[in-house]
PDB file of C-alpha atoms in Angstrom:
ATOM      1  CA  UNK T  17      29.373 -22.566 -48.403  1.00 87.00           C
ATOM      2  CA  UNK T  18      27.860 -21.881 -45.016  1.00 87.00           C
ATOM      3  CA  UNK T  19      24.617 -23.910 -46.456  1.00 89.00           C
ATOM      4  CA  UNK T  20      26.686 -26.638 -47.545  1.00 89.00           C
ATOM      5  CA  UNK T  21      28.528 -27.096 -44.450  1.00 90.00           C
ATOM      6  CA  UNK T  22      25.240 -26.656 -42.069  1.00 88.00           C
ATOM      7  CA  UNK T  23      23.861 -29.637 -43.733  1.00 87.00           C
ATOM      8  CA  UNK T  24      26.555 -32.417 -43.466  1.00 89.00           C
ATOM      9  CA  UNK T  25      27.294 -31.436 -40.196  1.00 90.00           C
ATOM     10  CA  UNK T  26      25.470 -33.201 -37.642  1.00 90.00           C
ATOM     11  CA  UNK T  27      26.007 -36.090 -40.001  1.00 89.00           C
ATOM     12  CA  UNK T  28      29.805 -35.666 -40.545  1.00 88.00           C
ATOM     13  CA  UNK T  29      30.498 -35.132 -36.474  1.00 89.00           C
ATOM     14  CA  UNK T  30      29.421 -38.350 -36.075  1.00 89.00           C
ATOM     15  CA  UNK T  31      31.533 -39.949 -38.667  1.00 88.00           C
ATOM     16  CA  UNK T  32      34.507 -38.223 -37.442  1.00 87.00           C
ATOM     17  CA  UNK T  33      33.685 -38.806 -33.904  1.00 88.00           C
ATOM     18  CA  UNK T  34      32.938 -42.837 -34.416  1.00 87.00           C
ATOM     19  CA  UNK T  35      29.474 -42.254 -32.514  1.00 87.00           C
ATOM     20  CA  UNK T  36      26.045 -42.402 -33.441  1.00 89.00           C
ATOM     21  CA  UNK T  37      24.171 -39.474 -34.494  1.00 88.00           C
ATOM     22  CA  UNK T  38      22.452 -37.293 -31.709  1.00 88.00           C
ATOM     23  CA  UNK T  39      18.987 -38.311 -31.634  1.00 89.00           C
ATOM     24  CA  UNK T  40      17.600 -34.796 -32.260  1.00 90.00           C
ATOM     25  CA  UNK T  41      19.193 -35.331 -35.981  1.00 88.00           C
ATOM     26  CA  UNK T  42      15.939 -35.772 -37.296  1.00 90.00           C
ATOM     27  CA  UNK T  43      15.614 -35.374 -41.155  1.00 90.00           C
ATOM     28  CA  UNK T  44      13.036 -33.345 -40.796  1.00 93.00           C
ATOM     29  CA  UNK T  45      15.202 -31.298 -38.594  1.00 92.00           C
ATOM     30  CA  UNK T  46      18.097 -30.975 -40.766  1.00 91.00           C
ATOM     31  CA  UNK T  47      16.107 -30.107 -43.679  1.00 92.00           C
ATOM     32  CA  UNK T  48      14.335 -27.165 -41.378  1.00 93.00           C
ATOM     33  CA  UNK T  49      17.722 -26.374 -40.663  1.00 92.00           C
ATOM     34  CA  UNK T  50      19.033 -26.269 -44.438  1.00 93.00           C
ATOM     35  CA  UNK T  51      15.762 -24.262 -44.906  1.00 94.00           C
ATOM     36  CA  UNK T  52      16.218 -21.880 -42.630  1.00 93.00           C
ATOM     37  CA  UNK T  53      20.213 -20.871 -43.792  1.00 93.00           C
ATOM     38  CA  UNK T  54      18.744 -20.614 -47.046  1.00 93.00           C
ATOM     39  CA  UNK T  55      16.010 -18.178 -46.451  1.00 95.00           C
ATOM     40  CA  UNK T  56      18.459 -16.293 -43.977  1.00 94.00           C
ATOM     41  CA  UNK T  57      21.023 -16.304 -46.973  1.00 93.00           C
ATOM     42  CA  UNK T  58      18.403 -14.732 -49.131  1.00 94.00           C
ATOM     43  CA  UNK T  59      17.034 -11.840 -46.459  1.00 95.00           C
ATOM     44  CA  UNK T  60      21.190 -10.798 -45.878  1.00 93.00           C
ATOM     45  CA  UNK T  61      21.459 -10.782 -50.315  1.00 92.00           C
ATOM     46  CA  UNK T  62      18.108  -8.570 -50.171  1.00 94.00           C
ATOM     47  CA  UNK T  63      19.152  -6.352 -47.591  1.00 91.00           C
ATOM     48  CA  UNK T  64      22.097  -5.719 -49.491  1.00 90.00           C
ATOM     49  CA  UNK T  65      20.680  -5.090 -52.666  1.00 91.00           C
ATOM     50  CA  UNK T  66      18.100  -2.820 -51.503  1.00 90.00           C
ATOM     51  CA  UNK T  67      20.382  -1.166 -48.792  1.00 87.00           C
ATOM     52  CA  UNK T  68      18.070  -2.071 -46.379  1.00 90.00           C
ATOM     53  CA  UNK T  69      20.296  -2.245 -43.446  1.00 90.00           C
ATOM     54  CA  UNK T  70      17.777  -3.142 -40.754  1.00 92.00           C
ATOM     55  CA  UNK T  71      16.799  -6.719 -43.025  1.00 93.00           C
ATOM     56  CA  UNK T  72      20.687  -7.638 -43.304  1.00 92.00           C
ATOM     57  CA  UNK T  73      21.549  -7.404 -39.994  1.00 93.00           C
ATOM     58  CA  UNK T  74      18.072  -9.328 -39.123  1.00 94.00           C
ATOM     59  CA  UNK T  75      19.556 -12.177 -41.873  1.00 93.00           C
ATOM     60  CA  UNK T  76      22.712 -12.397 -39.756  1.00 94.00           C
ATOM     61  CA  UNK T  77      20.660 -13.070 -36.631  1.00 94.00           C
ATOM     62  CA  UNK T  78      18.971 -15.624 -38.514  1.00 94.00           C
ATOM     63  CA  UNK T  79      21.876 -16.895 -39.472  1.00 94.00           C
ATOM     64  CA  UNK T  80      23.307 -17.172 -35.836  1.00 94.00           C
ATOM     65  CA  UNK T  81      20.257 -18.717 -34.656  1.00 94.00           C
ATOM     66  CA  UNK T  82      20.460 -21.280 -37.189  1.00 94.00           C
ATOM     67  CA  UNK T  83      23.838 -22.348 -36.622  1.00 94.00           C
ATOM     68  CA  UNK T  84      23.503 -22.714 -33.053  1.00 94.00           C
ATOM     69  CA  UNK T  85      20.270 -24.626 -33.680  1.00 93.00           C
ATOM     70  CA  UNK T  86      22.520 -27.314 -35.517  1.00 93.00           C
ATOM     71  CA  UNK T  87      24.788 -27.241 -32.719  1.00 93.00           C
ATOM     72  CA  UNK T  88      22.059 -28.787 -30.707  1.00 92.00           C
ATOM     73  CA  UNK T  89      21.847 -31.747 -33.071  1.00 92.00           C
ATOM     74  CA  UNK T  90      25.716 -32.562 -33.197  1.00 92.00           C
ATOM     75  CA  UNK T  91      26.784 -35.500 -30.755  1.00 90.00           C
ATOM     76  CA  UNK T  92      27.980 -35.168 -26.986  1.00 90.00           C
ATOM     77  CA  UNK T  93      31.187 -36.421 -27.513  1.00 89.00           C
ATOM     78  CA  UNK T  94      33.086 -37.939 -24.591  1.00 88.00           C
ATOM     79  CA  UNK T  95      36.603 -38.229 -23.036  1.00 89.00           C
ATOM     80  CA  UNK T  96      37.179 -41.442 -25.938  1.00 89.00           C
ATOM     81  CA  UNK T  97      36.020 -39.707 -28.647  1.00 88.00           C
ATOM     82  CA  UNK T  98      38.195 -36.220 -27.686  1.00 89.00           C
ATOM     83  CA  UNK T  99      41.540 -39.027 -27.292  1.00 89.00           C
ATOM     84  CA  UNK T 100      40.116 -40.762 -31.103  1.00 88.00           C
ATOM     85  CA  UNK T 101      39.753 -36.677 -32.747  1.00 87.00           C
ATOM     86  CA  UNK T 102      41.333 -34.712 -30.358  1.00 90.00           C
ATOM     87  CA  UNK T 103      42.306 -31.532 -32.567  1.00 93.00           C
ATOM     88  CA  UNK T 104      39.323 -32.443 -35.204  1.00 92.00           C
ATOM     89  CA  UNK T 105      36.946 -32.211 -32.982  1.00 92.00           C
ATOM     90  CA  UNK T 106      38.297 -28.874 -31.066  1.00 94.00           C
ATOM     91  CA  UNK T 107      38.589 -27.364 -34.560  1.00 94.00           C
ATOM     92  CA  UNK T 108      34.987 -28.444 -35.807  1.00 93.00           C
ATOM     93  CA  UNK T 109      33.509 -27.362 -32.719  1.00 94.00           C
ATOM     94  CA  UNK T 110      35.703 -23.892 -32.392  1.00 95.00           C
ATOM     95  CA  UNK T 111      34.672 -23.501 -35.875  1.00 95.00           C
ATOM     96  CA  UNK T 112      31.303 -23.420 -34.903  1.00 95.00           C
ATOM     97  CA  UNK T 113      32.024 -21.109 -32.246  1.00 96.00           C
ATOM     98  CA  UNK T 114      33.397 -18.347 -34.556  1.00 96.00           C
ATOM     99  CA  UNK T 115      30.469 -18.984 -36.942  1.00 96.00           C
ATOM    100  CA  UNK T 116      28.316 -17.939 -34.568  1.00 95.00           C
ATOM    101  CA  UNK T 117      30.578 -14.756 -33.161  1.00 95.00           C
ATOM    102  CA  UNK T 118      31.356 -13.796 -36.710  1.00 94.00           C
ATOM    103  CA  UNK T 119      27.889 -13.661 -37.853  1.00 94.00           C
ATOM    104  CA  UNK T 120      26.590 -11.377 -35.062  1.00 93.00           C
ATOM    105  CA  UNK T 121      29.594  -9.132 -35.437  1.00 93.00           C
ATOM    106  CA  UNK T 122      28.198  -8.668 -38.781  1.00 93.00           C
ATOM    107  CA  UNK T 123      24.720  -8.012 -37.956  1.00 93.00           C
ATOM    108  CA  UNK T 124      25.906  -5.323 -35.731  1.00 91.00           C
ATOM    109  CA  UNK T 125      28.007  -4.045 -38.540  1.00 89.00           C
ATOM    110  CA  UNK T 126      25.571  -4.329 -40.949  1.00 88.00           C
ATOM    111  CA  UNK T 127      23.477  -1.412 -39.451  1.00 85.00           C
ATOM    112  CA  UNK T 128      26.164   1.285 -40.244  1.00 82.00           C
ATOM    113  CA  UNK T 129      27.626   0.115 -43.916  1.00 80.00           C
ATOM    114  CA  UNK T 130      27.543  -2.597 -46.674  1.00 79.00           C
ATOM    115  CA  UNK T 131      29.666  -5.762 -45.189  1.00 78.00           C
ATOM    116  CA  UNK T 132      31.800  -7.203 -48.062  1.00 76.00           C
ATOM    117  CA  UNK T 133      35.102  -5.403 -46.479  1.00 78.00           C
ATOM    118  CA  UNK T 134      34.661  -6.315 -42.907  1.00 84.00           C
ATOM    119  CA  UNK T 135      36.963  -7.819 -40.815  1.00 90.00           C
ATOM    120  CA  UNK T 136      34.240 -10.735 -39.364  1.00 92.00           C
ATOM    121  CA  UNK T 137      33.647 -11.475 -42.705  1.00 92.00           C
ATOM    122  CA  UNK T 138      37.120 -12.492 -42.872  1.00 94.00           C
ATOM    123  CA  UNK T 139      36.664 -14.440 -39.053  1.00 95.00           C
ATOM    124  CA  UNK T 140      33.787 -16.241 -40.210  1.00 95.00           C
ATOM    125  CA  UNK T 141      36.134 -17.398 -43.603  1.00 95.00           C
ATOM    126  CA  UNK T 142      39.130 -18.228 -41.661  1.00 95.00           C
ATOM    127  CA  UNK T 143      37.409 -19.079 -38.276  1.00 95.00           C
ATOM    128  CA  UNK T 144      34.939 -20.616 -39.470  1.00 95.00           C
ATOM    129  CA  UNK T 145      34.648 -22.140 -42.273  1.00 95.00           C
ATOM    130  CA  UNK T 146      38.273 -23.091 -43.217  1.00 95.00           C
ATOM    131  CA  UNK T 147      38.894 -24.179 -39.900  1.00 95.00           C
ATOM    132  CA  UNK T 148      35.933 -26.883 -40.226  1.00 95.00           C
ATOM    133  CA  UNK T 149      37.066 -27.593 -43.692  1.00 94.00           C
ATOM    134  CA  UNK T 150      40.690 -28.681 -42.616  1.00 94.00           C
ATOM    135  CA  UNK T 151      38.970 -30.603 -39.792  1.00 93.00           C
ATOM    136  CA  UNK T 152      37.822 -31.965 -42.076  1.00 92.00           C
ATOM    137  CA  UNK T 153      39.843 -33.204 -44.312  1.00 92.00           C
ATOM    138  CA  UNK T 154      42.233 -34.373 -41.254  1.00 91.00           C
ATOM    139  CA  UNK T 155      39.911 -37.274 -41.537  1.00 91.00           C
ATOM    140  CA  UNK T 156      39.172 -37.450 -45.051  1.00 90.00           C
ATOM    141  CA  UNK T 157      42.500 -37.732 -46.172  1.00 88.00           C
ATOM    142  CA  UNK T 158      43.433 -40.771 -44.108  1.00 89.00           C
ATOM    143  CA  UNK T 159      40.362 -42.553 -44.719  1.00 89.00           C
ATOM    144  CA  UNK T 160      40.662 -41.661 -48.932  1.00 87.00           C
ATOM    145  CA  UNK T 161      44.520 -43.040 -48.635  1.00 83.00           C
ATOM    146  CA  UNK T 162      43.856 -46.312 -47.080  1.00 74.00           C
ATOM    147  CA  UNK T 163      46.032 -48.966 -47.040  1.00 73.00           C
ATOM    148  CA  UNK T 164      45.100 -51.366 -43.865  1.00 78.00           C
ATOM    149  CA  UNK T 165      43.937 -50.902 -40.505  1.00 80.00           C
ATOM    150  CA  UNK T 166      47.462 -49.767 -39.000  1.00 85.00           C
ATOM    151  CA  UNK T 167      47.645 -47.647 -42.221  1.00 84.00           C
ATOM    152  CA  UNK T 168      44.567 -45.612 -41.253  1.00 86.00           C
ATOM    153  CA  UNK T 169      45.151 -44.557 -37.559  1.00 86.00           C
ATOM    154  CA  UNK T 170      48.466 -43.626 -38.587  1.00 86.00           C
ATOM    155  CA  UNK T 171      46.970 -41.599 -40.779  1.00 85.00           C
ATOM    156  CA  UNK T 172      44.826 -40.219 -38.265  1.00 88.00           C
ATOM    157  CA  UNK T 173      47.301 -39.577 -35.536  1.00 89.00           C
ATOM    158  CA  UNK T 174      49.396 -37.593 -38.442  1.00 90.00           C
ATOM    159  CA  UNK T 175      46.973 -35.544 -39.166  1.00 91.00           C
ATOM    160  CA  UNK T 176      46.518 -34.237 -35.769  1.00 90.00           C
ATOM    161  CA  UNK T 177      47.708 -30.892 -35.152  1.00 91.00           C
ATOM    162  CA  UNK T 178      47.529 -29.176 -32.225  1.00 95.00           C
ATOM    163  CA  UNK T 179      49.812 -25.982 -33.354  1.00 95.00           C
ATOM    164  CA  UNK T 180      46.974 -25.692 -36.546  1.00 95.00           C
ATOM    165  CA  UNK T 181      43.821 -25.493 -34.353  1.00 95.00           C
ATOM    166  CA  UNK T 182      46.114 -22.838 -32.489  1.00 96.00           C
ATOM    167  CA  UNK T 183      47.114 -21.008 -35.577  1.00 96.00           C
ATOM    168  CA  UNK T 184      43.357 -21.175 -36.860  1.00 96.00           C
ATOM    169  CA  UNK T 185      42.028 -19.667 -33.503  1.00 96.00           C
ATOM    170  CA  UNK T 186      44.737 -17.176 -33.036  1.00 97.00           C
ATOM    171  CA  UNK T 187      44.434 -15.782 -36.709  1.00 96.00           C
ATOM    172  CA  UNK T 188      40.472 -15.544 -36.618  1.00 96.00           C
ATOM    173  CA  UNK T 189      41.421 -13.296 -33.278  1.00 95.00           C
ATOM    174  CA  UNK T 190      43.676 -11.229 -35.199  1.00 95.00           C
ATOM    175  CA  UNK T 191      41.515 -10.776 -37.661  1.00 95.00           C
ATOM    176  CA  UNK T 192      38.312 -10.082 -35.647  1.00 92.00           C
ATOM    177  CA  UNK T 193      40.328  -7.063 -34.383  1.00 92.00           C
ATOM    178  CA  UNK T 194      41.396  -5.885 -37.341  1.00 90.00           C
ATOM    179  CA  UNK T 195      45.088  -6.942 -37.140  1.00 93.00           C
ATOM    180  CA  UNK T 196      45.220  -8.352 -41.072  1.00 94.00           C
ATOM    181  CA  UNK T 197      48.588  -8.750 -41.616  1.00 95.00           C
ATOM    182  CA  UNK T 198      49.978 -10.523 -38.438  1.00 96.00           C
ATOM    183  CA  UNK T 199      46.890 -12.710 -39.303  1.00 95.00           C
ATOM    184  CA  UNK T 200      48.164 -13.352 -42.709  1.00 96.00           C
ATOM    185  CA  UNK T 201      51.367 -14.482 -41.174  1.00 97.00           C
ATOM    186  CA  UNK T 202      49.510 -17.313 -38.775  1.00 97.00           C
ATOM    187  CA  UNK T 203      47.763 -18.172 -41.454  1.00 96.00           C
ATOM    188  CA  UNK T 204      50.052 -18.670 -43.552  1.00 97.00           C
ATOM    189  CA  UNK T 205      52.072 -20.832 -40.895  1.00 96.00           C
ATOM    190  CA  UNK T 206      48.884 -22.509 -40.457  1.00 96.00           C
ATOM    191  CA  UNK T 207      48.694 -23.426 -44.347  1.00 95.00           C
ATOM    192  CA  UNK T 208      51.892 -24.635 -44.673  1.00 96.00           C
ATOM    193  CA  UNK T 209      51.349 -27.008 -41.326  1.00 95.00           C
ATOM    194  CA  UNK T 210      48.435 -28.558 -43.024  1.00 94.00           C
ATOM    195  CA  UNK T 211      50.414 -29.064 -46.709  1.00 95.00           C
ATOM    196  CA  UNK T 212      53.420 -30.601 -44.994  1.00 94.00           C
ATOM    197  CA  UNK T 213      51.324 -32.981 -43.176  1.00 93.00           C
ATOM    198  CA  UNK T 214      49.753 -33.831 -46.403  1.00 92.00           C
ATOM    199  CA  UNK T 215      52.833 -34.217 -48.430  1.00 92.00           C
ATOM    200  CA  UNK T 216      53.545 -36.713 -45.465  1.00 91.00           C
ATOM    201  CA  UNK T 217      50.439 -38.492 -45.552  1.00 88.00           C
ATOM    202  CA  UNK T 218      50.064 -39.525 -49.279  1.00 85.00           C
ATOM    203  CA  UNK T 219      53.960 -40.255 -49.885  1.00 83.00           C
ATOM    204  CA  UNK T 220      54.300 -44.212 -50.970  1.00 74.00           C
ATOM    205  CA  UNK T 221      54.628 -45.977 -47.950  1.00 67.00           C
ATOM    206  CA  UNK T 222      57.910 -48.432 -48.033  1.00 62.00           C
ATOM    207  CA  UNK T 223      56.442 -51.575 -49.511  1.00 58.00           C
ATOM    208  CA  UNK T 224      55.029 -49.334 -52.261  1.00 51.00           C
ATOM    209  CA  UNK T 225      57.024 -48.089 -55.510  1.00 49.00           C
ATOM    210  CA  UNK T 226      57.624 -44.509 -55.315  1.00 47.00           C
TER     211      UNK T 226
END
């Protein structure tokens, strides 16, 4: 997932943004970039496997490296793009954030013990990469509905939600500190946030037949 995400995003900031990609985008970049996750992913799996806990926690490190190396090559947005995404762009970019925290959290905690149960594993899930993925779709799902100009920033301004990016940052706290179940609770808040709005976004509109 973490591979997959790496290597749309300097691409998909600057669709969501409406700017032009940062100039250190290179695709020669990128694909170091993709590269490097992938040979990260593979020293964490082998470090694992073998029990080796010195070479998993030096895959995390790789892995934090990497992220923050992509970071680089994601546009400067400005005060118009922030009023155009506003909670996108805070969610991609906090996402990001806890990718980064999450991942060297587990390279600390991959000296002591094997990391499937820990709680940043759970931070760099929720924090991380759900958090970019409902980004996301906040500006996928107006752009796949359509329907005219008008249409489409309504869309967009629907699908802003500043109590989500709250809930998403407040649970990946929680969680980070072990606190799973009043995490489950903001998540699930969080969740239903995101359905209603997109229950709201794809009903008919009024000139349509429901």
């Amino acid at each position: 997932v973490g591979v997959v995400i790496l290597s749309t995003l300097p691409y998909f900031m600057a669709t969501q943004l409406r700017m032009k990609m940062s100039p250190l985008a290179t695709a020669l970049r990128v694909r170091l970039a993709i590269t490097w996750a992938s040979v990260a992913l593979a020293v964490v799996v082998v470090g694992e496997l073998a029990d080796t806990r010195w070479l998993v926690s030096a895959g995390f490190v790789l892995v934090a490296l990497d992220v923050a190396a992509v970071v680089l090559m994601l546009p400067r947005p400005t005060r118009k793009q922030f009023d155009f995404a506003g909670p996108r762009l805070v969610g991609m970019l906090a996402g990001t954030a806890w990718w980064i925290v999450s991942v060297f959290a587990l390279s600390v905690e991959a000296f002591d013990s094997p990391i499937m149960h820990s709680d940043a594993l759970l931070v760099l899930v929720v924090g991380a990469y759900a958090q970019i993925l409902v980004a996301s779709a906040a500006y996928l799902g107006p752009v796949v509905r359509a329907g005219g100009h008008r249409r489409l920033g309504a869309g967009f301004e629907l699908m802003k939600s500043w109590p989500g990016v709250v809930a998403a940052n407040v649970a990946a706290g929680l969680l980070l500190f072990g606190l799973r179940q009043v995490a489950a609770v903001v998540i699930a808040a969080w969740m239903l946030d995101t359905a209603v709005r997109a229950v709201l976004l794809f009903r008919p509109a009024p000139e349509e037949p429901a």
